[in-house]
Amino acid sequence: MACNTYHVAHNIRQPLASLYNSEASRSFIATFPARTGSSRPLSAATVSCSRFTWDDVVRVSQPDYLPHDSTDLRGYFEKIKICNRGSQQQSDFIPLIVEDQIVGCVNNLFAIQLRRFQDVFVHSENNGNGYGSYVSLNSKLRTPEERTRAVGEVIKCLGEEELIPGIRNELYPVSSSFGAPIFFSLERAAAPYFGIKAYGVHMNGFVERNGKKYLWIGKRSEVKPTYPGMLDHLVAGGLPHGIACGENLIKECEEEAGIPRSLSSRAVPVGAVSYTDIDGYRYKRDVLFCYDLKLPEDFVPKNQDGEVEGFHLIPVTLAANVIRRTEFFKPNCSLVIIDFLFRHGYICPEYHGYLDLLRSLRSGLS
């Protein structure tokens, strides 16, 4: 297929939990005083997402940094809003249909680019089938393998033209719903451009000490192509073609945090969160399967793939403060931690907006 050119850390520091022992805490707060005189929290707007330090994280997490906000859910709602942009642009997209099943959606302008590849994509106008205008695959492509190969050639061309940046050579399955037959597989970077529902696994690794829970938090490498330097879960990863959720999580545990199978196999599936983010040509529909893993007190994660700058152990209540008050976390990680806060009793029904917040964590499951 000819392309027509268009220009259109392994650094493990002392766990932060140790800073909250009585003597260490007094010393730390003396060094980094709370900013009680300001009503505006330190956030990504004032400290670059890739420039903030662990000291910044601890400072903004302190209860006295913004007193009296422990029951205020507005910061959580804001993080969910960040992940669910662009709903007013839905009318700019048309369905992507395979074997009479809607598997995605394509921006009208992006669909024009696909018209160049008529041996792969077919643009149909209103024809009484109830879909209106839509994009489908050429009927000559009958098997998943044929479709995967042909669509892959198109993605390669669009990648060379920088219409689809960040090609990863990692395939995602395309189906009408999770667990349904797979029609073909699609390059991961292209999934949002075709409105394909993508799936991932996200794990909160926690420790219990003296009746209190602590979360292991990672800081992404500064050289990561996406969200460099931001805070992350202990383990997270996309769900590629050909691997089950649980097995994928075990693989990611080893690669991202050095967690052996003997521990990672104990991770408990606890549900899912979802979101829909529309930005330009991109229609990102993600479902994140959530896991909890209670780790031994003496376990220290060690990144194996170079994608994490370092890990720290943070009291859950203070990690919650960081989410409410800043944009330090990779956006979708905030949703998974908010879900953890619900399930472990840190967000209570007495808080105004409780049910609305709970529902908004799964807005993209339908």
mmCIF file of C-alpha atoms in Angstrom:
data_model
loop_
_atom_site.group_PDB
_atom_site.id
_atom_site.type_symbol
_atom_site.label_atom_id
_atom_site.label_comp_id
_atom_site.label_asym_id
_atom_site.label_seq_id
_atom_site.Cartn_x
_atom_site.Cartn_y
_atom_site.Cartn_z
ATOM 1 C CA MET A 1 0.000 0.000 0.000
ATOM 2 C CA ALA A 2 1.487 3.311 -1.087
ATOM 3 C CA CYS A 3 1.248 6.253 1.261
ATOM 4 C CA ASN A 4 0.280 9.672 -0.051
ATOM 5 C CA THR A 5 2.224 12.177 2.003
ATOM 6 C CA TYR A 6 0.074 14.821 3.650
ATOM 7 C CA HIS A 7 1.277 17.544 5.964
ATOM 8 C CA VAL A 8 -1.813 18.232 7.793
ATOM 9 C CA ALA A 9 14.086 5.048 38.387
ATOM 10 C CA HIS A 10 15.242 2.699 40.107
ATOM 11 C CA ASN A 11 15.928 5.284 42.767
ATOM 12 C CA ILE A 12 14.165 3.984 45.897
ATOM 13 C CA ARG A 13 14.205 6.500 48.710
ATOM 14 C CA GLN A 14 13.125 6.281 52.293
ATOM 15 C CA PRO A 15 9.347 5.615 52.371
ATOM 16 C CA LEU A 16 7.468 8.837 52.987
ATOM 17 C CA ALA A 17 5.453 7.023 55.622
ATOM 18 C CA SER A 18 8.466 7.277 57.884
ATOM 19 C CA LEU A 19 8.073 11.053 57.782
ATOM 20 C CA TYR A 20 4.789 10.732 59.640
ATOM 21 C CA ASN A 21 6.191 9.075 62.735
ATOM 22 C CA SER A 22 5.834 11.576 65.535
ATOM 23 C CA GLU A 23 9.446 12.768 65.791
ATOM 24 C CA ALA A 24 10.138 12.705 62.053
ATOM 25 C CA SER A 25 6.860 14.472 61.351
ATOM 26 C CA ARG A 26 7.700 17.372 63.643
ATOM 27 C CA SER A 27 11.093 17.702 61.965
ATOM 28 C CA PHE A 28 9.605 17.534 58.470
ATOM 29 C CA ILE A 29 6.870 20.083 59.060
ATOM 30 C CA ALA A 30 9.425 22.449 60.543
ATOM 31 C CA THR A 31 11.389 22.187 57.296
ATOM 32 C CA PHE A 32 8.379 22.470 54.973
ATOM 33 C CA PRO A 33 5.784 24.677 56.686
ATOM 34 C CA ALA A 34 2.141 24.471 55.703
ATOM 35 C CA ARG A 35 0.834 27.332 53.584
ATOM 36 C CA THR A 36 -2.238 28.054 55.630
ATOM 37 C CA GLY A 37 -2.250 31.663 54.523
ATOM 38 C CA SER A 38 -3.160 30.791 50.946
ATOM 39 C CA SER A 39 -6.500 29.497 49.716
ATOM 40 C CA ARG A 40 -5.014 28.364 46.410
ATOM 41 C CA PRO A 41 -3.435 24.901 46.449
ATOM 42 C CA LEU A 42 -0.092 24.177 44.878
ATOM 43 C CA SER A 43 -0.962 22.408 41.646
ATOM 44 C CA ALA A 44 0.339 21.593 38.204
ATOM 45 C CA ALA A 45 -0.444 25.208 37.333
ATOM 46 C CA THR A 46 2.147 26.457 39.811
ATOM 47 C CA VAL A 47 4.596 23.549 39.721
ATOM 48 C CA SER A 48 5.080 21.875 36.344
ATOM 49 C CA CYS A 49 3.733 18.326 36.255
ATOM 50 C CA SER A 50 7.185 17.082 35.290
ATOM 51 C CA ARG A 51 9.073 19.412 37.628
ATOM 52 C CA PHE A 52 7.563 18.925 41.048
ATOM 53 C CA THR A 53 9.523 16.976 43.639
ATOM 54 C CA TRP A 54 8.612 14.450 46.305
ATOM 55 C CA ASP A 55 9.068 17.280 48.805
ATOM 56 C CA ASP A 56 6.296 19.181 46.966
ATOM 57 C CA VAL A 57 4.095 16.101 47.147
ATOM 58 C CA VAL A 58 4.521 15.784 50.890
ATOM 59 C CA ARG A 59 4.085 19.509 51.522
ATOM 60 C CA VAL A 60 0.730 19.779 49.736
ATOM 61 C CA SER A 61 -0.492 16.560 51.363
ATOM 62 C CA GLN A 62 -0.281 17.950 54.898
ATOM 63 C CA PRO A 63 -3.660 18.438 56.629
ATOM 64 C CA ASP A 64 -2.750 22.013 57.581
ATOM 65 C CA TYR A 65 -1.835 22.950 54.002
ATOM 66 C CA LEU A 66 -5.531 23.440 53.248
ATOM 67 C CA PRO A 67 -7.418 22.876 56.501
ATOM 68 C CA HIS A 68 -11.078 21.921 56.610
ATOM 69 C CA ASP A 69 -11.169 20.347 53.117
ATOM 70 C CA SER A 70 -11.233 16.682 54.175
ATOM 71 C CA THR A 71 -14.929 16.261 53.291
ATOM 72 C CA ASP A 72 -14.865 18.497 50.212
ATOM 73 C CA LEU A 73 -15.363 16.323 47.116
ATOM 74 C CA ARG A 74 -14.918 19.115 44.569
ATOM 75 C CA GLY A 75 -11.284 18.236 43.924
ATOM 76 C CA TYR A 76 -12.284 14.667 43.072
ATOM 77 C CA PHE A 77 -15.026 15.844 40.712
ATOM 78 C CA GLU A 78 -12.467 18.046 38.967
ATOM 79 C CA LYS A 79 -10.183 15.059 38.315
ATOM 80 C CA ILE A 80 -13.065 13.100 36.816
ATOM 81 C CA LYS A 81 -13.954 16.089 34.655
ATOM 82 C CA ILE A 82 -10.382 16.191 33.315
ATOM 83 C CA CYS A 83 -10.766 12.592 32.117
ATOM 84 C CA ASN A 84 -14.169 13.227 30.506
ATOM 85 C CA ARG A 85 -13.649 16.182 28.193
ATOM 86 C CA GLY A 86 -15.369 17.056 24.951
ATOM 87 C CA SER A 87 -18.847 15.542 25.281
ATOM 88 C CA GLN A 88 -20.209 18.454 23.249
ATOM 89 C CA GLN A 89 -18.140 17.232 20.268
ATOM 90 C CA GLN A 90 -19.805 13.806 19.969
ATOM 91 C CA SER A 91 -21.793 14.968 16.920
ATOM 92 C CA ASP A 92 -18.479 15.341 15.038
ATOM 93 C CA PHE A 93 -18.049 11.544 14.989
ATOM 94 C CA ILE A 94 -19.624 8.766 12.916
ATOM 95 C CA PRO A 95 -19.763 5.040 13.718
ATOM 96 C CA LEU A 96 -17.109 2.519 12.725
ATOM 97 C CA ILE A 97 -18.969 -0.681 11.838
ATOM 98 C CA VAL A 98 -17.701 -4.219 11.312
ATOM 99 C CA GLU A 99 -20.081 -7.106 10.533
ATOM 100 C CA ASP A 100 -23.062 -4.876 11.378
ATOM 101 C CA GLN A 101 -21.650 -4.158 14.851
ATOM 102 C CA ILE A 102 -20.533 -0.728 16.056
ATOM 103 C CA VAL A 103 -16.969 -1.128 17.278
ATOM 104 C CA GLY A 104 -15.837 2.506 17.404
ATOM 105 C CA CYS A 105 -16.340 6.005 16.058
ATOM 106 C CA VAL A 106 -14.347 8.242 13.733
ATOM 107 C CA ASN A 107 -14.132 12.011 13.482
ATOM 108 C CA ASN A 108 -15.683 13.325 10.262
ATOM 109 C CA LEU A 109 -12.452 15.027 9.220
ATOM 110 C CA PHE A 110 -10.364 11.968 10.059
ATOM 111 C CA ALA A 111 -12.782 9.873 7.985
ATOM 112 C CA ILE A 112 -11.874 12.048 4.991
ATOM 113 C CA GLN A 113 -8.256 10.929 5.426
ATOM 114 C CA LEU A 114 -9.411 7.298 5.371
ATOM 115 C CA ARG A 115 -11.082 7.772 1.959
ATOM 116 C CA ARG A 116 -7.604 7.472 0.442
ATOM 117 C CA PHE A 117 -7.509 3.823 1.453
ATOM 118 C CA GLN A 118 -10.605 2.487 -0.329
ATOM 119 C CA ASP A 119 -9.240 -1.054 -0.436
ATOM 120 C CA VAL A 120 -9.463 -1.025 3.389
ATOM 121 C CA PHE A 121 -12.088 1.530 4.482
ATOM 122 C CA VAL A 122 -15.482 2.266 2.961
ATOM 123 C CA HIS A 123 -17.435 5.454 3.727
ATOM 124 C CA SER A 124 -21.206 4.950 3.449
ATOM 125 C CA GLU A 125 -23.832 7.660 3.515
ATOM 126 C CA ASN A 126 -27.393 7.452 4.843
ATOM 127 C CA ASN A 127 -28.916 4.274 3.460
ATOM 128 C CA GLY A 128 -31.807 3.503 5.770
ATOM 129 C CA ASN A 129 -29.942 1.174 8.106
ATOM 130 C CA GLY A 130 -30.361 3.489 11.093
ATOM 131 C CA TYR A 131 -26.674 4.416 11.319
ATOM 132 C CA GLY A 132 -26.656 7.457 9.022
ATOM 133 C CA SER A 133 -23.153 8.050 7.690
ATOM 134 C CA TYR A 134 -20.584 5.523 8.831
ATOM 135 C CA VAL A 135 -17.204 3.959 8.091
ATOM 136 C CA SER A 136 -16.746 0.223 7.622
ATOM 137 C CA LEU A 137 -14.071 -2.179 6.470
ATOM 138 C CA ASN A 138 -13.926 -3.380 2.886
ATOM 139 C CA SER A 139 -16.020 -6.549 2.560
ATOM 140 C CA LYS A 140 -13.083 -8.244 0.813
ATOM 141 C CA LEU A 141 -11.347 -8.348 4.206
ATOM 142 C CA ARG A 142 -13.074 -11.385 5.655
ATOM 143 C CA THR A 143 -10.869 -12.697 8.445
ATOM 144 C CA PRO A 144 -9.456 -11.009 11.570
ATOM 145 C CA GLU A 145 -5.949 -11.639 10.247
ATOM 146 C CA GLU A 146 -6.667 -9.998 6.887
ATOM 147 C CA ARG A 147 -8.249 -6.997 8.579
ATOM 148 C CA THR A 148 -5.421 -6.627 11.084
ATOM 149 C CA ARG A 149 -2.807 -6.701 8.327
ATOM 150 C CA ALA A 150 -4.645 -4.255 6.037
ATOM 151 C CA VAL A 151 -5.565 -1.781 8.783
ATOM 152 C CA GLY A 152 -1.994 -2.020 10.081
ATOM 153 C CA GLU A 153 -0.671 -0.823 6.713
ATOM 154 C CA VAL A 154 -2.993 2.180 6.864
ATOM 155 C CA ILE A 155 -1.867 2.981 10.399
ATOM 156 C CA LYS A 156 1.755 2.764 9.279
ATOM 157 C CA CYS A 157 1.076 5.321 6.536
ATOM 158 C CA LEU A 158 -0.806 7.652 8.870
ATOM 159 C CA GLY A 159 1.990 7.320 11.407
ATOM 160 C CA GLU A 160 4.597 8.325 8.832
ATOM 161 C CA GLU A 161 2.464 11.382 8.031
ATOM 162 C CA GLU A 162 2.247 12.145 11.789
ATOM 163 C CA LEU A 163 -1.531 11.951 11.700
ATOM 164 C CA ILE A 164 -1.225 9.200 14.301
ATOM 165 C CA PRO A 165 1.831 9.878 16.461
ATOM 166 C CA GLY A 166 3.512 7.594 18.966
ATOM 167 C CA ILE A 167 3.220 4.231 17.208
ATOM 168 C CA ARG A 168 4.069 1.526 19.786
ATOM 169 C CA ASN A 169 3.777 -1.697 17.756
ATOM 170 C CA GLU A 170 1.361 -3.051 20.360
ATOM 171 C CA LEU A 171 -1.987 -4.447 19.252
ATOM 172 C CA TYR A 172 -5.334 -3.965 20.952
ATOM 173 C CA PRO A 173 -8.284 -6.262 20.176
ATOM 174 C CA VAL A 174 -11.319 -4.701 18.477
ATOM 175 C CA SER A 175 -14.750 -6.080 19.347
ATOM 176 C CA SER A 176 -18.274 -4.829 19.962
ATOM 177 C CA SER A 177 -17.931 -5.368 23.728
ATOM 178 C CA PHE A 178 -15.514 -6.841 26.256
ATOM 179 C CA GLY A 179 -15.206 -10.588 25.779
ATOM 180 C CA ALA A 180 -17.071 -10.577 22.424
ATOM 181 C CA PRO A 181 -15.487 -12.079 19.276
ATOM 182 C CA ILE A 182 -12.512 -10.090 17.992
ATOM 183 C CA PHE A 183 -12.996 -8.571 14.543
ATOM 184 C CA PHE A 184 -9.376 -7.452 14.142
ATOM 185 C CA SER A 185 -6.499 -5.999 16.152
ATOM 186 C CA LEU A 186 -5.414 -2.368 16.067
ATOM 187 C CA GLU A 187 -2.224 -0.515 16.938
ATOM 188 C CA ARG A 188 -2.548 0.853 20.481
ATOM 189 C CA ALA A 189 -1.674 4.432 19.494
ATOM 190 C CA ALA A 190 -4.432 4.378 16.869
ATOM 191 C CA ALA A 191 -7.213 3.212 19.204
ATOM 192 C CA PRO A 192 -8.434 6.742 20.125
ATOM 193 C CA TYR A 193 -8.494 7.792 16.460
ATOM 194 C CA PHE A 194 -10.948 4.983 15.732
ATOM 195 C CA GLY A 195 -12.897 5.378 18.981
ATOM 196 C CA ILE A 196 -12.086 1.817 19.981
ATOM 197 C CA LYS A 197 -12.888 0.919 23.560
ATOM 198 C CA ALA A 198 -9.540 0.102 25.183
ATOM 199 C CA TYR A 199 -8.923 -1.742 28.426
ATOM 200 C CA GLY A 200 -6.212 -1.637 31.052
ATOM 201 C CA VAL A 201 -5.277 -3.032 34.452
ATOM 202 C CA HIS A 202 -4.484 -0.690 37.366
ATOM 203 C CA MET A 203 -3.351 -1.890 40.766
ATOM 204 C CA ASN A 204 -3.230 -0.096 44.087
ATOM 205 C CA GLY A 205 -0.490 -1.657 46.186
ATOM 206 C CA PHE A 206 -0.980 -0.907 49.863
ATOM 207 C CA VAL A 207 0.544 -1.694 53.250
ATOM 208 C CA GLU A 208 -1.053 -1.739 56.695
ATOM 209 C CA ARG A 209 0.943 -0.491 59.679
ATOM 210 C CA ASN A 210 -0.479 -0.037 63.149
ATOM 211 C CA GLY A 211 -4.019 0.049 61.810
ATOM 212 C CA LYS A 212 -3.290 2.640 59.108
ATOM 213 C CA LYS A 213 -3.154 2.088 55.342
ATOM 214 C CA TYR A 214 -0.381 3.383 53.094
ATOM 215 C CA LEU A 215 -0.204 3.443 49.288
ATOM 216 C CA TRP A 216 2.904 2.818 47.236
ATOM 217 C CA ILE A 217 3.058 5.649 44.686
ATOM 218 C CA GLY A 218 5.377 5.804 41.681
ATOM 219 C CA LYS A 219 6.754 8.833 39.853
ATOM 220 C CA ARG A 220 6.984 8.318 36.110
ATOM 221 C CA SER A 221 10.295 8.712 34.331
ATOM 222 C CA GLU A 222 10.987 12.140 32.831
ATOM 223 C CA VAL A 223 11.649 10.457 29.471
ATOM 224 C CA LYS A 224 8.241 8.751 29.254
ATOM 225 C CA PRO A 225 6.463 9.905 26.061
ATOM 226 C CA THR A 226 3.197 10.346 27.966
ATOM 227 C CA TYR A 227 2.747 12.183 31.277
ATOM 228 C CA PRO A 228 6.478 12.312 32.096
ATOM 229 C CA GLY A 229 7.340 12.943 35.736
ATOM 230 C CA MET A 230 3.771 12.572 37.004
ATOM 231 C CA LEU A 231 2.592 10.374 39.857
ATOM 232 C CA ASP A 232 1.277 6.915 39.082
ATOM 233 C CA HIS A 233 0.000 3.724 40.649
ATOM 234 C CA LEU A 234 2.374 1.087 41.817
ATOM 235 C CA VAL A 235 1.419 -0.925 38.695
ATOM 236 C CA ALA A 236 -0.670 -0.157 35.608
ATOM 237 C CA GLY A 237 -0.725 -1.143 31.967
ATOM 238 C CA GLY A 238 -2.850 -1.487 28.865
ATOM 239 C CA LEU A 239 -4.493 -4.805 28.043
ATOM 240 C CA PRO A 240 -3.066 -5.976 24.707
ATOM 241 C CA HIS A 241 -4.357 -8.687 22.414
ATOM 242 C CA GLY A 242 -3.961 -12.286 23.522
ATOM 243 C CA ILE A 243 -3.516 -11.994 27.289
ATOM 244 C CA ALA A 244 -6.009 -12.194 30.151
ATOM 245 C CA CYS A 245 -6.345 -9.397 32.712
ATOM 246 C CA GLY A 246 -4.894 -11.346 35.619
ATOM 247 C CA GLU A 247 -1.906 -12.637 33.693
ATOM 248 C CA ASN A 248 -1.245 -9.189 32.257
ATOM 249 C CA LEU A 249 -1.262 -7.723 35.762
ATOM 250 C CA ILE A 250 1.283 -10.302 36.941
ATOM 251 C CA LYS A 251 3.512 -9.394 33.989
ATOM 252 C CA GLU A 252 3.213 -5.662 34.690
ATOM 253 C CA CYS A 253 3.912 -6.234 38.400
ATOM 254 C CA GLU A 254 7.245 -7.816 37.558
ATOM 255 C CA GLU A 255 8.221 -5.225 34.935
ATOM 256 C CA GLU A 256 7.142 -2.079 36.751
ATOM 257 C CA ALA A 257 7.730 -2.862 40.417
ATOM 258 C CA GLY A 258 9.720 -6.087 40.687
ATOM 259 C CA ILE A 259 6.822 -7.850 42.411
ATOM 260 C CA PRO A 260 7.274 -11.632 42.127
ATOM 261 C CA ARG A 261 4.436 -13.860 41.013
ATOM 262 C CA SER A 262 4.233 -15.310 44.527
ATOM 263 C CA LEU A 263 2.953 -11.880 45.654
ATOM 264 C CA SER A 264 1.248 -10.504 42.537
ATOM 265 C CA SER A 265 -0.935 -13.603 42.194
ATOM 266 C CA ARG A 266 -2.653 -12.465 45.421
ATOM 267 C CA ALA A 267 -3.972 -9.266 43.811
ATOM 268 C CA VAL A 268 -7.747 -9.026 44.165
ATOM 269 C CA PRO A 269 -9.936 -7.787 41.276
ATOM 270 C CA VAL A 270 -12.252 -5.165 42.759
ATOM 271 C CA GLY A 271 -14.187 -3.734 39.814
ATOM 272 C CA ALA A 272 -13.616 -1.147 37.084
ATOM 273 C CA VAL A 273 -13.700 2.568 36.370
ATOM 274 C CA SER A 274 -14.204 4.189 32.990
ATOM 275 C CA TYR A 275 -14.150 7.500 31.171
ATOM 276 C CA THR A 276 -14.666 9.061 27.735
ATOM 277 C CA ASP A 277 -12.331 11.798 26.546
ATOM 278 C CA ILE A 278 -12.820 13.588 23.213
ATOM 279 C CA ASP A 279 -10.002 15.776 21.949
ATOM 280 C CA GLY A 280 -9.766 16.703 18.276
ATOM 281 C CA TYR A 281 -9.720 13.514 16.187
ATOM 282 C CA ARG A 282 -9.329 11.396 19.333
ATOM 283 C CA TYR A 283 -12.280 9.660 20.973
ATOM 284 C CA LYS A 284 -10.755 7.876 23.930
ATOM 285 C CA ARG A 285 -13.027 5.286 25.574
ATOM 286 C CA ASP A 286 -11.120 3.532 28.349
ATOM 287 C CA VAL A 287 -12.104 0.925 30.913
ATOM 288 C CA LEU A 288 -9.639 0.290 33.728
ATOM 289 C CA PHE A 289 -9.941 -2.978 35.639
ATOM 290 C CA CYS A 290 -8.976 -2.248 39.239
ATOM 291 C CA TYR A 291 -6.985 -4.490 41.571
ATOM 292 C CA ASP A 292 -5.866 -4.228 45.189
ATOM 293 C CA LEU A 293 -2.745 -5.938 46.499
ATOM 294 C CA LYS A 294 -1.883 -5.908 50.182
ATOM 295 C CA LEU A 295 1.896 -6.076 50.401
ATOM 296 C CA PRO A 296 4.207 -7.109 53.260
ATOM 297 C CA GLU A 297 5.466 -4.217 55.361
ATOM 298 C CA ASP A 298 9.067 -4.917 54.398
ATOM 299 C CA PHE A 299 8.463 -5.087 50.639
ATOM 300 C CA VAL A 300 10.125 -2.319 48.603
ATOM 301 C CA PRO A 301 9.256 -2.050 44.869
ATOM 302 C CA LYS A 302 12.061 -1.900 42.309
ATOM 303 C CA ASN A 303 11.294 -0.772 38.778
ATOM 304 C CA GLN A 304 12.670 -3.111 36.110
ATOM 305 C CA ASP A 305 11.833 -1.407 32.799
ATOM 306 C CA GLY A 306 13.180 2.109 33.380
ATOM 307 C CA GLU A 307 9.753 3.757 33.189
ATOM 308 C CA VAL A 308 9.577 4.794 36.855
ATOM 309 C CA GLU A 309 11.853 7.329 38.534
ATOM 310 C CA GLY A 310 11.142 6.069 42.040
ATOM 311 C CA PHE A 311 8.537 4.917 44.557
ATOM 312 C CA HIS A 312 7.384 6.237 47.907
ATOM 313 C CA LEU A 313 5.008 4.890 50.529
ATOM 314 C CA ILE A 314 2.386 7.491 51.463
ATOM 315 C CA PRO A 315 -0.481 7.372 53.986
ATOM 316 C CA VAL A 316 -3.746 6.923 52.092
ATOM 317 C CA THR A 317 -5.259 10.040 53.654
ATOM 318 C CA LEU A 318 -2.365 12.145 52.401
ATOM 319 C CA ALA A 319 -2.411 10.590 48.911
ATOM 320 C CA ALA A 320 -6.091 11.604 48.845
ATOM 321 C CA ASN A 321 -5.094 15.175 49.663
ATOM 322 C CA VAL A 322 -2.650 15.226 46.731
ATOM 323 C CA ILE A 323 -5.416 14.129 44.361
ATOM 324 C CA ARG A 324 -7.886 16.723 45.664
ATOM 325 C CA ARG A 325 -5.438 19.619 45.720
ATOM 326 C CA THR A 326 -3.143 19.122 42.722
ATOM 327 C CA GLU A 327 -2.821 17.710 39.234
ATOM 328 C CA PHE A 328 0.322 15.758 40.086
ATOM 329 C CA PHE A 329 -1.220 12.363 39.301
ATOM 330 C CA LYS A 330 -1.585 11.002 35.772
ATOM 331 C CA PRO A 331 -5.293 11.805 35.234
ATOM 332 C CA ASN A 332 -6.764 8.315 34.955
ATOM 333 C CA CYS A 333 -4.800 7.153 38.012
ATOM 334 C CA SER A 334 -6.793 9.616 40.095
ATOM 335 C CA LEU A 335 -10.001 7.773 39.184
ATOM 336 C CA VAL A 336 -8.621 4.426 40.335
ATOM 337 C CA ILE A 337 -7.431 5.864 43.648
ATOM 338 C CA ILE A 338 -10.765 7.636 44.201
ATOM 339 C CA ASP A 339 -12.421 4.240 43.719
ATOM 340 C CA PHE A 340 -10.018 2.825 46.342
ATOM 341 C CA LEU A 341 -11.047 5.610 48.725
ATOM 342 C CA PHE A 342 -14.699 4.657 48.338
ATOM 343 C CA ARG A 343 -14.113 0.964 48.877
ATOM 344 C CA HIS A 344 -11.886 1.431 51.927
ATOM 345 C CA GLY A 345 -14.164 3.930 53.674
ATOM 346 C CA TYR A 346 -12.219 7.162 53.156
ATOM 347 C CA ILE A 347 -15.151 8.765 51.278
ATOM 348 C CA CYS A 348 -18.365 8.499 53.284
ATOM 349 C CA PRO A 349 -22.082 8.789 52.368
ATOM 350 C CA GLU A 350 -22.294 11.849 54.642
ATOM 351 C CA TYR A 351 -20.142 13.828 52.181
ATOM 352 C CA HIS A 352 -22.168 16.064 49.859
ATOM 353 C CA GLY A 353 -22.145 14.647 46.328
ATOM 354 C CA TYR A 354 -21.279 11.080 47.394
ATOM 355 C CA LEU A 355 -23.575 9.255 44.942
ATOM 356 C CA ASP A 356 -22.867 11.619 42.051
ATOM 357 C CA LEU A 357 -19.145 11.080 42.489
ATOM 358 C CA LEU A 358 -19.590 7.315 42.709
ATOM 359 C CA ARG A 359 -21.631 7.220 39.479
ATOM 360 C CA SER A 360 -19.195 9.456 37.606
ATOM 361 C CA LEU A 361 -16.376 6.940 38.068
ATOM 362 C CA ARG A 362 -18.105 4.607 35.596
ATOM 363 C CA SER A 363 -19.547 6.992 33.042
ATOM 364 C CA GLY A 364 -17.998 5.111 30.110
ATOM 365 C CA LEU A 365 -19.056 1.547 30.906
ATOM 366 C CA SER A 366 -22.178 1.655 28.715
#
